[in-house]
Short mmCIF file of C-alpha atoms in Angstrom, two decimals:
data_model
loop_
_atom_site.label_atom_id
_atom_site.label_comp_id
_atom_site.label_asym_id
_atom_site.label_seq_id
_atom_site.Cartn_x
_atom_site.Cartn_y
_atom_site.Cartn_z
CA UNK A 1 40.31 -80.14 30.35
CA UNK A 2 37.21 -78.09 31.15
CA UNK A 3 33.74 -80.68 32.04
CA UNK A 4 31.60 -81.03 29.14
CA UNK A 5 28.33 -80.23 29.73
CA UNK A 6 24.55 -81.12 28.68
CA UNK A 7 22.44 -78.43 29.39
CA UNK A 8 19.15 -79.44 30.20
CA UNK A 9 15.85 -77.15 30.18
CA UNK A 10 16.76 -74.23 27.94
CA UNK A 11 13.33 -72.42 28.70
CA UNK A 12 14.17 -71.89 32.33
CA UNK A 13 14.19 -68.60 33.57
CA UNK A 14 17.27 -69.18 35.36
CA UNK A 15 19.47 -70.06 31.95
CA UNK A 16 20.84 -67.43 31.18
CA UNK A 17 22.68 -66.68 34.65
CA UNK A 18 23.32 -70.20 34.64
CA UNK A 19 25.01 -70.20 30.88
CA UNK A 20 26.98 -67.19 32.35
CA UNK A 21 28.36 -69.15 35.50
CA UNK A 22 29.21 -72.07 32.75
CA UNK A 23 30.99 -69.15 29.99
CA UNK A 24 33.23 -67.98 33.66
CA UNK A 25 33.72 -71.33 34.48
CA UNK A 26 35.22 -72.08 30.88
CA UNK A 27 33.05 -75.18 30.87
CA UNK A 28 32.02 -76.43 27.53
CA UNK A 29 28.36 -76.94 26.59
CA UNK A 30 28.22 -79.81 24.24
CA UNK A 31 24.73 -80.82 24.11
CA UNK A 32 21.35 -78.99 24.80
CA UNK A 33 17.86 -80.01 25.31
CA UNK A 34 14.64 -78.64 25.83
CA UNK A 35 12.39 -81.53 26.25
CA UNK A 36 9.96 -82.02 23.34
CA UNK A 37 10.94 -79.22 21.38
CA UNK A 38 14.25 -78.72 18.76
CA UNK A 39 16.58 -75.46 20.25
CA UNK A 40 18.07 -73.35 17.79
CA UNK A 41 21.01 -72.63 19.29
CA UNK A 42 22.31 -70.85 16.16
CA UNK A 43 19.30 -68.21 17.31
CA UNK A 44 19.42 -68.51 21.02
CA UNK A 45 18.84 -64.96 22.58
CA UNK A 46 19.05 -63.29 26.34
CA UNK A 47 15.52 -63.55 28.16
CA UNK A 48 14.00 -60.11 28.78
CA UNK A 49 10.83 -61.55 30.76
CA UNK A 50 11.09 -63.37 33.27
CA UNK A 51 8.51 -65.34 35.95
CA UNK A 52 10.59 -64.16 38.87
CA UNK A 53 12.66 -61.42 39.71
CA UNK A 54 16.51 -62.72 38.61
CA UNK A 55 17.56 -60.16 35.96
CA UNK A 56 19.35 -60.99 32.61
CA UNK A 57 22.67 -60.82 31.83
CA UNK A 58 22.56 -60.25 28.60
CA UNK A 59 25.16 -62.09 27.08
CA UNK A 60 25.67 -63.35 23.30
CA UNK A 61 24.06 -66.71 24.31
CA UNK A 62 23.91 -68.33 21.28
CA UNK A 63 27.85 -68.19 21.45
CA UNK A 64 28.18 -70.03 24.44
CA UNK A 65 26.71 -73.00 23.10
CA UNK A 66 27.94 -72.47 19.24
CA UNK A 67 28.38 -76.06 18.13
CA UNK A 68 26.67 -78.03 21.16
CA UNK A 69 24.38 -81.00 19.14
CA UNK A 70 20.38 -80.71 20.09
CA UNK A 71 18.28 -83.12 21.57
CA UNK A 72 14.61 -83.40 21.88
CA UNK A 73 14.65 -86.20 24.71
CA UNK A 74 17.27 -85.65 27.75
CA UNK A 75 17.15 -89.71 28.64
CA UNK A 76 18.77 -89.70 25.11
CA UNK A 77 20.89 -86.85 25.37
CA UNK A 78 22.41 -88.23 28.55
CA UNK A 79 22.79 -91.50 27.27
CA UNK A 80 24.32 -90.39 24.08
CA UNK A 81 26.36 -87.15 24.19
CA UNK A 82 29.92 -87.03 25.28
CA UNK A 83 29.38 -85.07 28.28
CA UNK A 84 30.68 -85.47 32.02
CA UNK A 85 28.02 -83.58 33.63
CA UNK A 86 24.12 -82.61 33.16
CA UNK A 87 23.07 -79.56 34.20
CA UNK A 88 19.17 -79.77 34.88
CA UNK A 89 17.09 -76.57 34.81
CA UNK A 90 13.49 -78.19 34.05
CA UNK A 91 10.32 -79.46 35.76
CA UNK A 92 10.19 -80.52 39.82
CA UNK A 93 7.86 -84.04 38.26
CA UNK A 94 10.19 -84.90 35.13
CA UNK A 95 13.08 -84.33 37.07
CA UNK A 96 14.19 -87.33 39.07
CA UNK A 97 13.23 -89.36 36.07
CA UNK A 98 16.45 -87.94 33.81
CA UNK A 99 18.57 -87.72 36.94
CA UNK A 100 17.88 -91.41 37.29
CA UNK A 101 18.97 -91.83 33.34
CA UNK A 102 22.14 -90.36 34.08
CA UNK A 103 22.48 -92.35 37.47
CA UNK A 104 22.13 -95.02 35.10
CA UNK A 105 24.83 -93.94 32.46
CA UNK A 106 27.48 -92.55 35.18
CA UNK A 107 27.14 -88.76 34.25
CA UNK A 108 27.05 -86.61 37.14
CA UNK A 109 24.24 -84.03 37.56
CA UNK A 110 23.69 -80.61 38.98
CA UNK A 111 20.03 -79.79 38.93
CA UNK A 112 17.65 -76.32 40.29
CA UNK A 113 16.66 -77.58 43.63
CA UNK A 114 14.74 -79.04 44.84
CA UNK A 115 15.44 -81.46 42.21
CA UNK A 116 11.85 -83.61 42.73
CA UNK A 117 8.10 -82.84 43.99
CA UNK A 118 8.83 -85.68 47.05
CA UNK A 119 11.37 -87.18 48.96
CA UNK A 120 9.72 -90.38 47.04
CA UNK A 121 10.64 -89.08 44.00
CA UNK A 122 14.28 -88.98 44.22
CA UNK A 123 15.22 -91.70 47.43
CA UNK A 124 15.58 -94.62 45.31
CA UNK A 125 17.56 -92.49 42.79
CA UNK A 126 19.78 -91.08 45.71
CA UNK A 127 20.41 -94.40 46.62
CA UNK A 128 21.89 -95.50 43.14
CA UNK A 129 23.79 -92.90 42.70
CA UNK A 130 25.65 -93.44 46.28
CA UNK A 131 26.13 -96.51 45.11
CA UNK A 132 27.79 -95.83 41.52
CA UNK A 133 29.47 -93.07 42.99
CA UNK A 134 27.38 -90.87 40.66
CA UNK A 135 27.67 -87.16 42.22
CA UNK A 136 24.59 -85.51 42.24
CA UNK A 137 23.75 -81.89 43.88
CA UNK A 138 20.90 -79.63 44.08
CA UNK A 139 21.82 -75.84 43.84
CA UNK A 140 21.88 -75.02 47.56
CA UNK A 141 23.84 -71.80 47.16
CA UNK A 142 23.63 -70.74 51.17
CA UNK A 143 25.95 -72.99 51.79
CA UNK A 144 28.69 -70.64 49.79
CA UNK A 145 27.23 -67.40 51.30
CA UNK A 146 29.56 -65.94 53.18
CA UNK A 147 27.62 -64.61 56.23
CA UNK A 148 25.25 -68.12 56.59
CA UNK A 149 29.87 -70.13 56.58
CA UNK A 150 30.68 -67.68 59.29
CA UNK A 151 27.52 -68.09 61.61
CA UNK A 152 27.83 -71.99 60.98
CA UNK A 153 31.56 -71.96 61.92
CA UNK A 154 30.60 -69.96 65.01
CA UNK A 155 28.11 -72.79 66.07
CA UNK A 156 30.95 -75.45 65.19
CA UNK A 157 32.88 -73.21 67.52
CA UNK A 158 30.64 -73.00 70.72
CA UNK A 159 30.36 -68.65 70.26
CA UNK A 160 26.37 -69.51 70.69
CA UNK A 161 26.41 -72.25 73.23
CA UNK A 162 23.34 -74.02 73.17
CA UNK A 163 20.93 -72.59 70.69
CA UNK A 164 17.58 -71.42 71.77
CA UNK A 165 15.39 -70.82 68.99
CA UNK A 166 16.40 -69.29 65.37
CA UNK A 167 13.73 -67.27 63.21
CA UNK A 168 13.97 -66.87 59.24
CA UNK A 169 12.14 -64.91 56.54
CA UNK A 170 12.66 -64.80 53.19
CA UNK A 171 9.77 -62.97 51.10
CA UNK A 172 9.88 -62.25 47.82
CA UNK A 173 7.92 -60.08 45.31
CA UNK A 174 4.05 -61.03 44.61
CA UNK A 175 2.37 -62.96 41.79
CA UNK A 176 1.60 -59.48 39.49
CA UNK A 177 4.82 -59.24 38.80
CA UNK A 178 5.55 -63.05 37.61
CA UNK A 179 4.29 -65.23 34.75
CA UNK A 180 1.82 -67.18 36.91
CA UNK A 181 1.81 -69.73 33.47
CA UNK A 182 4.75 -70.86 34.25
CA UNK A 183 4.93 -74.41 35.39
CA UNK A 184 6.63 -73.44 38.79
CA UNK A 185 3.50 -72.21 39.88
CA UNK A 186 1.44 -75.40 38.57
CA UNK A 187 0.64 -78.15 41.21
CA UNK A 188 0.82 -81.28 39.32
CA UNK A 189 4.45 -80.05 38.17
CA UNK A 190 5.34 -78.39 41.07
CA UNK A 191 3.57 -79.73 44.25
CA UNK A 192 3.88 -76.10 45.87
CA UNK A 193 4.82 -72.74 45.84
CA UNK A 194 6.62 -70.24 47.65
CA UNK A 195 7.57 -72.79 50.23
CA UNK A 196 8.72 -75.45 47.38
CA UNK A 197 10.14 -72.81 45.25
CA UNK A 198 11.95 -70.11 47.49
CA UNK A 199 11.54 -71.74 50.96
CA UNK A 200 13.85 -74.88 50.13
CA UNK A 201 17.11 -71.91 49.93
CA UNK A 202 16.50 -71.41 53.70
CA UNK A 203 15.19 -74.84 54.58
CA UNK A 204 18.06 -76.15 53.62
CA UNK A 205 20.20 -73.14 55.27
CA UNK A 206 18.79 -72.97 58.65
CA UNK A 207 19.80 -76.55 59.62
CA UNK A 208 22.75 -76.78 57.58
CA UNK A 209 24.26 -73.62 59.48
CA UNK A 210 22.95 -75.03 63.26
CA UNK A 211 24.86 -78.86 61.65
CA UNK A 212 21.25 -80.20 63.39
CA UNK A 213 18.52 -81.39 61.16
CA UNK A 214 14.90 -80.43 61.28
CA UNK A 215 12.84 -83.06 63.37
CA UNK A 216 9.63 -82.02 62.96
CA UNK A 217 7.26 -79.61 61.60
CA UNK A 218 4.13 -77.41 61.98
CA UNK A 219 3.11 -75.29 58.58
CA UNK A 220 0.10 -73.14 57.86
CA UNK A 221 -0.06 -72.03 54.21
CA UNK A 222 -1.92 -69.16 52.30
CA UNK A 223 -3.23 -70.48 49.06
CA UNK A 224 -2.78 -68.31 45.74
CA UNK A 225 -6.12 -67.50 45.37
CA UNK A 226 -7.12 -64.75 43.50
CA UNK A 227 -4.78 -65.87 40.41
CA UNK A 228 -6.08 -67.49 37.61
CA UNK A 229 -3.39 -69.60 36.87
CA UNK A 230 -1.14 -70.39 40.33
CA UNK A 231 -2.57 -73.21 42.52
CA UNK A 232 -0.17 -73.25 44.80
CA UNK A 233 0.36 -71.41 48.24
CA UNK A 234 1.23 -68.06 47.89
CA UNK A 235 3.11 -68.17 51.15
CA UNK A 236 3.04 -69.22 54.46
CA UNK A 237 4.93 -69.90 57.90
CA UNK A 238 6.51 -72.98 58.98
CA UNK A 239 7.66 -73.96 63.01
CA UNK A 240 10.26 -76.41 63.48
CA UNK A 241 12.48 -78.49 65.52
CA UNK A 242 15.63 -79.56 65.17
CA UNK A 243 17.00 -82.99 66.94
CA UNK A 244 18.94 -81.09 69.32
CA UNK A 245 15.84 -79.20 70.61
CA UNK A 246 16.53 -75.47 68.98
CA UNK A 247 13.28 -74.08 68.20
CA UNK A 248 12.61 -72.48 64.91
CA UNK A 249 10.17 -70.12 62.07
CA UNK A 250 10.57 -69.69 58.78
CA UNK A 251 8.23 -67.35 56.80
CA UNK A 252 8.30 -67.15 53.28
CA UNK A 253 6.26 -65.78 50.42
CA UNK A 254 5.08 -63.91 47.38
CA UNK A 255 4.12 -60.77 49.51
CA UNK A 256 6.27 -57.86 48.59
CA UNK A 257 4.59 -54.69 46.39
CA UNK A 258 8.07 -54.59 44.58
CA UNK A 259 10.93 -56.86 43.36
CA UNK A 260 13.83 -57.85 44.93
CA UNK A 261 14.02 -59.66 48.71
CA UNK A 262 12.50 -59.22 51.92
CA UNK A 263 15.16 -61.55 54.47
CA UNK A 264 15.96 -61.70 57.70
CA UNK A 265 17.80 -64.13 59.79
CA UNK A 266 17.81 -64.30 63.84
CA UNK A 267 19.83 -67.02 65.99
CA UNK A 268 19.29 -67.08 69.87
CA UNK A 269 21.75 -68.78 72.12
CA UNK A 270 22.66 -69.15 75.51
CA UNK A 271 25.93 -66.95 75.27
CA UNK A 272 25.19 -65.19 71.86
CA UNK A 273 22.69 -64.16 69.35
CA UNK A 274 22.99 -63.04 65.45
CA UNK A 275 20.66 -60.82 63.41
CA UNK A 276 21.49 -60.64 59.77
CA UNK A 277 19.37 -60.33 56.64
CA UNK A 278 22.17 -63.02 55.12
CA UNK A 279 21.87 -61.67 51.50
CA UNK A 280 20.28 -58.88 49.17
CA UNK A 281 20.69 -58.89 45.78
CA UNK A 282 21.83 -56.55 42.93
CA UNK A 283 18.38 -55.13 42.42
CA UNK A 284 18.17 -53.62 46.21
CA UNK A 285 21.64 -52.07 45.60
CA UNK A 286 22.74 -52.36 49.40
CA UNK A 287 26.54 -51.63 49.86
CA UNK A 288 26.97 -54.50 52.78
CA UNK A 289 25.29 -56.89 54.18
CA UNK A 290 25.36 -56.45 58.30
CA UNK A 291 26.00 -59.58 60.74
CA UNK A 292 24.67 -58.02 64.27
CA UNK A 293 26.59 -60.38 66.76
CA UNK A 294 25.94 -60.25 70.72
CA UNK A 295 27.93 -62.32 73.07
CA UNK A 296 28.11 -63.16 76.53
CA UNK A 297 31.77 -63.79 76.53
CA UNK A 298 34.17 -61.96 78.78
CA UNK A 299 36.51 -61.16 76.40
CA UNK A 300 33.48 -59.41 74.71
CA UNK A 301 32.68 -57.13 78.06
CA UNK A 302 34.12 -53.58 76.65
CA UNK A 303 32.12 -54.19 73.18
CA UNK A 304 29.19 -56.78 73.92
CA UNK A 305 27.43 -56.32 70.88
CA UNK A 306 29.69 -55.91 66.97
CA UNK A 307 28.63 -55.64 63.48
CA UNK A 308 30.55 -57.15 60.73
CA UNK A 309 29.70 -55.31 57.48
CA UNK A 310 30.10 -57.64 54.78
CA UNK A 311 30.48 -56.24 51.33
CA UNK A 312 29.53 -58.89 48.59
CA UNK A 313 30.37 -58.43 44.84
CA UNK A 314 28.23 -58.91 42.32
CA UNK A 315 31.09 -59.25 39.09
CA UNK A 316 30.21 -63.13 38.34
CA UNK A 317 26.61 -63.21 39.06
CA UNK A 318 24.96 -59.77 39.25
CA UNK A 319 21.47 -61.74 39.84
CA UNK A 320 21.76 -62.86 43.81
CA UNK A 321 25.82 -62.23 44.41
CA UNK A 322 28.85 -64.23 43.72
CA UNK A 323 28.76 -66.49 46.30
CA UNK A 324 26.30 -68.12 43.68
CA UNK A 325 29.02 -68.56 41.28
CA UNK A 326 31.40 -69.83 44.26
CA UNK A 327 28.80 -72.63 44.67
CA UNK A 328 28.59 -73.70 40.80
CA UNK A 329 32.63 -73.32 41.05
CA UNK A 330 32.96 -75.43 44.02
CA UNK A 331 30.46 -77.97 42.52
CA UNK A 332 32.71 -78.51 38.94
CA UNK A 333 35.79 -78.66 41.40
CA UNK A 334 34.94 -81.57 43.37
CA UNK A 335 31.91 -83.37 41.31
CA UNK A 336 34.55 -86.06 39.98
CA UNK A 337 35.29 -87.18 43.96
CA UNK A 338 32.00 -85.98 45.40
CA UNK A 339 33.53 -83.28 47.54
CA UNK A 340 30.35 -80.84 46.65
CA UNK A 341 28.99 -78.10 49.18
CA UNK A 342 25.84 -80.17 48.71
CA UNK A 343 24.89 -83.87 47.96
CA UNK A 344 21.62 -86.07 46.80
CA UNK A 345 21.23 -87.13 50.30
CA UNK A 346 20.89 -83.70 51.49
CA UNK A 347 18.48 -83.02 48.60
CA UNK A 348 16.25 -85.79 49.98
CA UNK A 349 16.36 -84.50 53.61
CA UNK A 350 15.02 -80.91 52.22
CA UNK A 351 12.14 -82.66 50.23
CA UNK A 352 11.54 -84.79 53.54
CA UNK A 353 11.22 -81.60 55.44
CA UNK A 354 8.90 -79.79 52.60
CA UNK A 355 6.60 -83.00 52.73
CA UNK A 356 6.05 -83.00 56.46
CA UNK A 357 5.24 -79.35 55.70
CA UNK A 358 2.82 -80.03 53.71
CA UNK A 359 1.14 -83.35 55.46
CA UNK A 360 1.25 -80.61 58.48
CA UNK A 361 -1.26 -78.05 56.74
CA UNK A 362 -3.18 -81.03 55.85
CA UNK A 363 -3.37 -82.47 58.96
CA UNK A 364 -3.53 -78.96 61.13
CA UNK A 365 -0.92 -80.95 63.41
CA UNK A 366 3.16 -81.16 63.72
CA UNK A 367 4.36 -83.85 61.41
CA UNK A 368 7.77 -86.19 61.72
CA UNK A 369 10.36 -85.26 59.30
#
């Protein structure tokens, strides 16, 4: 039987991606919600403006949720509806509070990183749910993406040795061409900005491919100044280390003068180094994605240095790729037993990291994770 589903925060930009993941999936939305306000479902159509640069799909979607019953409050909805799951697209500060109602009720959620404004926010709920044996999982999609499985099973393999230093940058396009009203760019709802909204993809990536968590952290931001409505940091650049020692950037931020991405990923090691940009997506319309590898082995003598060209498909999710849909897929596989590519506990450790971040600017000194 295919998980029911209660769909929660209908106004996101990301929905309609998201309803086409759930329509591929053959999952079955039962229940909506849009906090405070009463969806027409009946009249439901595609979003043509956005506040960031993930393009519509244009599906019919008033017929994938033909039938689903409406609610006005999601503590009701996930109390009430016959649903196995609760998908959460909605507000970083109202959040943990309807994950924690469906703790409560044994639904399992899947929710838009990074699921809360603190760690605070969603440790007490984390620890519920691992009690209940509630699955809950932020959408950490890196951890399908091809290129970031094969570096991290090259780590797990010793092809790096002992790691040096890694460097990271994921930039995306600039304020002008979002809605800056949107409550991802508010700081009471949303506690940052680039960093809390793009940087927790690679925050979360960086460690989770080195299987070494981030120790500590040193973060200057730039603050979204000359917008009348964003007052959070428009960017910035964040030094870390992990427990093992390996040495790290990350620099992230609405900079670019066009849409789409601006990555780059670099891994230094005692008997190897990598140099990918990881991903692009459909609107840079790149026909691979390169993984530069170097390595000191002597097997590797006659050809030191190898690209793999890795050509992603875009069929199931033309937005970012399809490894996005392999992470959705692998989540409604193994939500019922917890086997999910990520868990609440690794949704606190990424809010744990972002708050040392941002005691770091405050401070103008490293902070503990």
């Amino acid at each position: 039987m295919p998980a029911k589903i209660g769909y929660v925060g209908v106004d996101h930009h990301h929905r309609d991606p998201y309803f086409s993941v759930a329509s591929g999936l053959d999952l079955d939305v039962t229940a909506v919600c849009e906090p405070g306000r009463r969806v027409d479902v009946e009249n439901l159509t595609a979003m043509d403006e956005r506040p960031d640069e993930v393009t519509t799909e244009g599906q019919n979607v008033s017929d994938l949720v033909a039938g689903a019953s409406v609610y006005e409050d999601p503590h009701h909805l996930v109390a009430e509806a016959d649903i196995d799951v609760v998908w959460i697209t909605y507000r970083s500060d109202e959040t943990p509070a309807i994950v924690s109602s469906a703790v409560d009720e044994g639904v399992h959620v899947v929710s838009e990183k990074p699921i809360g404004r603190t760690a605070a926010d969603l440790e007490s709920i984390a620890t519920r749910a691992n009690e209940r044996g509630v699955t809950v999982a932020p959408t950490m999609y890196y951890r399908k993406n091809p290129v970031a499985m094969d570096l991290r099973e090259r780590i797990q393999n010793g092809f790096f040795g002992d790691v040096w230093t890694v460097e990271g940058r994921f930039n995306a396009s600039q304020l002008s061409y979002r809605d800056t009203t949107h409550y991802i760019y508010d700081y009471e709802t949303s506690r940052g900005g680039a960093l809390q909204w793009v940087g927790p993809h690679w925050i979360d990536m960086m460690p989770w491919i080195l299987d070494d968590p981030i120790d500590r952290v040193n973060a200057q931001f730039h603050e979204a100044a000359d917008d009348p409505h964003a007052d959070v940091d428009l960017g910035g650049v964040v030094q870390f280390e992990t427990e093992g020692g390996t040495l790290g950037t990350y620099h992230s931020g609405y900079y670019l003068s066009d849409r789409g991405k601006d990555t780059h990923f670099g891994l230094y090691g005692k008997e190897g180094q990598a140099l990918t940009p990881v991903h692009h997506d459909a609107l840079q319309h790149e026909p691979t994605i390169p993984l530069e590898l170097t390595s000191e082995d002597p097997e590797w003598s006659a050809a030191p240095t190898r690209t793999i060209e890795y050509e992603f498909t875009y069929d199931r999710f033309p937005a970012w790729g399809d490894f996005v849909y392999d992470y959705f897929q692998a989540f409604f596989e193994g939500y019922e037993t917890g086997d999910v590519p990520a868990t609440v506990d690794d949704a606190v450790q990424l809010l744990r990291v972002l708050d040392a971040a941002y005691e770091s600017a405050e401070r103008d000194a490293w902070a503990d994770v």
